[in-house]
């Protein structure tokens, strides 16, 4: 197994951990918001682990970015939809999603009311999740299963 294949499999598999943690953080945040529940240390840890997993996925993806045969650093990339997606669009959308997660986590730490903490996490993590799902759909690869 070469480095490209290793990082491709790692990146493809690790996305499930990221997606589960983000989805769980969103569901817990909505439950806390709608149920007027306190913001607990467990909430904080779940949101932190979701953010850390997303950042880890970005780092794995950046290694893969420079190993991938689909990423091109030459003229004509913007005219080729496949090369443009992997060279520009996928990276930009994923960085945008991680920025949303990071901003949401930071704002939740600064909020004083539990309802505000839950609301900020629910909003920013949900926007990030939608961005990630759209990026995966645009790849024209199956949402479930491993990338090849």
Coordinates of C-alpha atoms in Angstrom, one line a residue:
X1 CA 0.0 0.0 0.0
X2 CA 1.5 3.3 -1.0
X3 CA 1.1 6.6 0.9
X4 CA -1.7 7.9 -1.4
X5 CA -3.8 4.8 -0.9
X6 CA -3.2 4.8 2.9
X7 CA -4.2 8.4 3.4
X8 CA -7.2 8.0 1.0
X9 CA -8.5 5.1 3.1
X10 CA -7.7 6.9 6.4
X11 CA -9.5 10.1 5.2
X12 CA -12.5 8.1 3.8
X13 CA -12.9 6.1 7.0
X14 CA -12.2 8.9 9.5
X15 CA -15.0 11.0 7.9
X16 CA -17.6 8.7 9.7
X17 CA -16.1 9.5 13.1
X18 CA -16.3 13.2 12.2
X19 CA -19.8 13.0 10.9
X20 CA -21.1 11.0 13.9
X21 CA -19.5 13.4 16.4
X22 CA -20.8 16.5 14.6
X23 CA -24.3 15.1 14.2
X24 CA -24.3 14.0 17.9
X25 CA -23.2 17.5 18.9
X26 CA -26.0 19.0 16.9
X27 CA -28.6 16.7 18.3
X28 CA -27.4 17.2 21.9
X29 CA -27.4 21.0 21.3
X30 CA -30.9 21.0 20.0
X31 CA -32.1 18.8 22.8
X32 CA -30.4 21.1 25.3
X33 CA -31.9 24.2 23.6
X34 CA -35.4 22.9 23.3
X35 CA -35.4 21.1 26.7
X36 CA -33.9 24.2 28.4
X37 CA -31.2 22.0 29.8
X38 CA -27.9 23.2 31.4
X39 CA -24.8 23.2 29.4
X40 CA -22.7 20.5 31.0
X41 CA -19.1 19.6 30.9
X42 CA -20.2 16.6 28.8
X43 CA -21.6 19.0 26.3
X44 CA -18.4 21.0 26.2
X45 CA -16.3 17.8 25.7
X46 CA -18.6 16.5 22.9
X47 CA -18.4 19.8 21.1
X48 CA -14.6 19.9 21.6
X49 CA -14.1 16.4 20.3
X50 CA -16.2 17.1 17.3
X51 CA -14.1 20.1 16.5
X52 CA -10.8 18.3 17.1
X53 CA -12.0 15.4 14.9
X54 CA -12.8 17.9 12.1
X55 CA -9.4 19.5 12.4
X56 CA -7.7 16.1 12.4
X57 CA -9.7 15.3 9.2
X58 CA -8.5 18.5 7.6
X59 CA -4.9 17.6 8.4
X60 CA -5.3 14.1 6.9
X61 CA -7.0 15.7 3.9
X62 CA -4.1 18.2 3.4
X63 CA -1.6 15.4 3.2
X64 CA -3.9 13.6 0.8
X65 CA -4.3 16.8 -1.2
X66 CA -0.6 16.8 -2.1
X67 CA -0.5 13.1 -2.8
X68 CA -3.7 12.9 -4.9
X69 CA -3.5 12.3 -8.7
X70 CA -6.8 14.2 -9.0
X71 CA -5.3 17.5 -7.7
X72 CA -3.6 19.4 -10.5
X73 CA -1.3 22.5 -10.2
X74 CA -1.2 23.4 -13.9
X75 CA -3.1 25.5 -16.4
X76 CA -6.6 24.4 -17.4
X77 CA -7.6 23.2 -14.0
X78 CA -10.6 25.5 -13.9
X79 CA -11.9 24.2 -17.2
X80 CA -11.8 20.6 -16.0
X81 CA -14.8 20.0 -13.6
X82 CA -13.2 17.0 -11.9
X83 CA -9.8 18.6 -11.5
X84 CA -11.4 21.9 -10.3
X85 CA -13.5 20.1 -7.7
X86 CA -10.6 18.2 -6.2
X87 CA -8.1 21.1 -6.5
X88 CA -10.2 24.0 -5.4
X89 CA -13.9 23.3 -4.5
X90 CA -13.5 20.4 -2.1
X91 CA -10.7 22.0 -0.1
X92 CA -12.5 25.4 0.0
X93 CA -15.8 23.9 1.2
X94 CA -14.1 21.8 3.9
X95 CA -12.0 24.7 5.2
X96 CA -15.2 26.7 5.3
X97 CA -17.0 24.0 7.3
X98 CA -14.1 23.8 9.8
X99 CA -14.1 27.5 10.1
X100 CA -17.8 27.4 11.0
X101 CA -17.2 24.6 13.6
X102 CA -14.3 26.6 15.1
X103 CA -16.3 29.8 15.3
X104 CA -19.3 28.0 16.8
X105 CA -17.1 26.4 19.4
X106 CA -15.4 29.7 20.3
X107 CA -18.7 31.6 20.5
X108 CA -20.2 28.8 22.7
X109 CA -17.3 29.2 25.1
X110 CA -17.8 33.0 25.3
X111 CA -21.6 32.8 25.8
X112 CA -22.8 33.0 29.3
X113 CA -26.3 31.5 29.1
X114 CA -26.7 27.7 28.6
X115 CA -29.4 28.3 25.9
X116 CA -27.0 30.6 24.0
X117 CA -24.2 28.0 24.2
X118 CA -26.6 25.3 22.8
X119 CA -28.0 27.6 20.1
X120 CA -24.6 28.6 18.8
X121 CA -23.4 25.0 18.6
X122 CA -26.6 23.9 16.9
X123 CA -26.4 26.7 14.4
X124 CA -22.8 26.6 13.4
X125 CA -22.3 22.9 13.6
X126 CA -25.4 22.4 11.5
X127 CA -24.2 24.8 8.9
X128 CA -20.9 23.0 8.8
X129 CA -22.6 19.6 8.4
X130 CA -24.7 20.9 5.5
X131 CA -21.5 22.2 3.9
X132 CA -19.7 18.9 4.3
X133 CA -22.7 16.9 2.9
X134 CA -23.0 19.2 -0.1
X135 CA -19.2 18.8 -0.7
X136 CA -19.5 15.0 -0.6
X137 CA -22.5 15.0 -2.9
X138 CA -20.6 17.2 -5.4
X139 CA -17.8 14.7 -5.5
X140 CA -20.2 12.3 -7.3
X141 CA -18.9 9.5 -5.1
X142 CA -21.1 7.4 -2.9
X143 CA -21.9 9.0 0.5
X144 CA -21.5 5.7 2.3
X145 CA -18.6 3.3 1.5
X146 CA -15.0 4.1 0.9
X147 CA -13.6 6.3 -1.8
X148 CA -11.4 4.7 -4.4

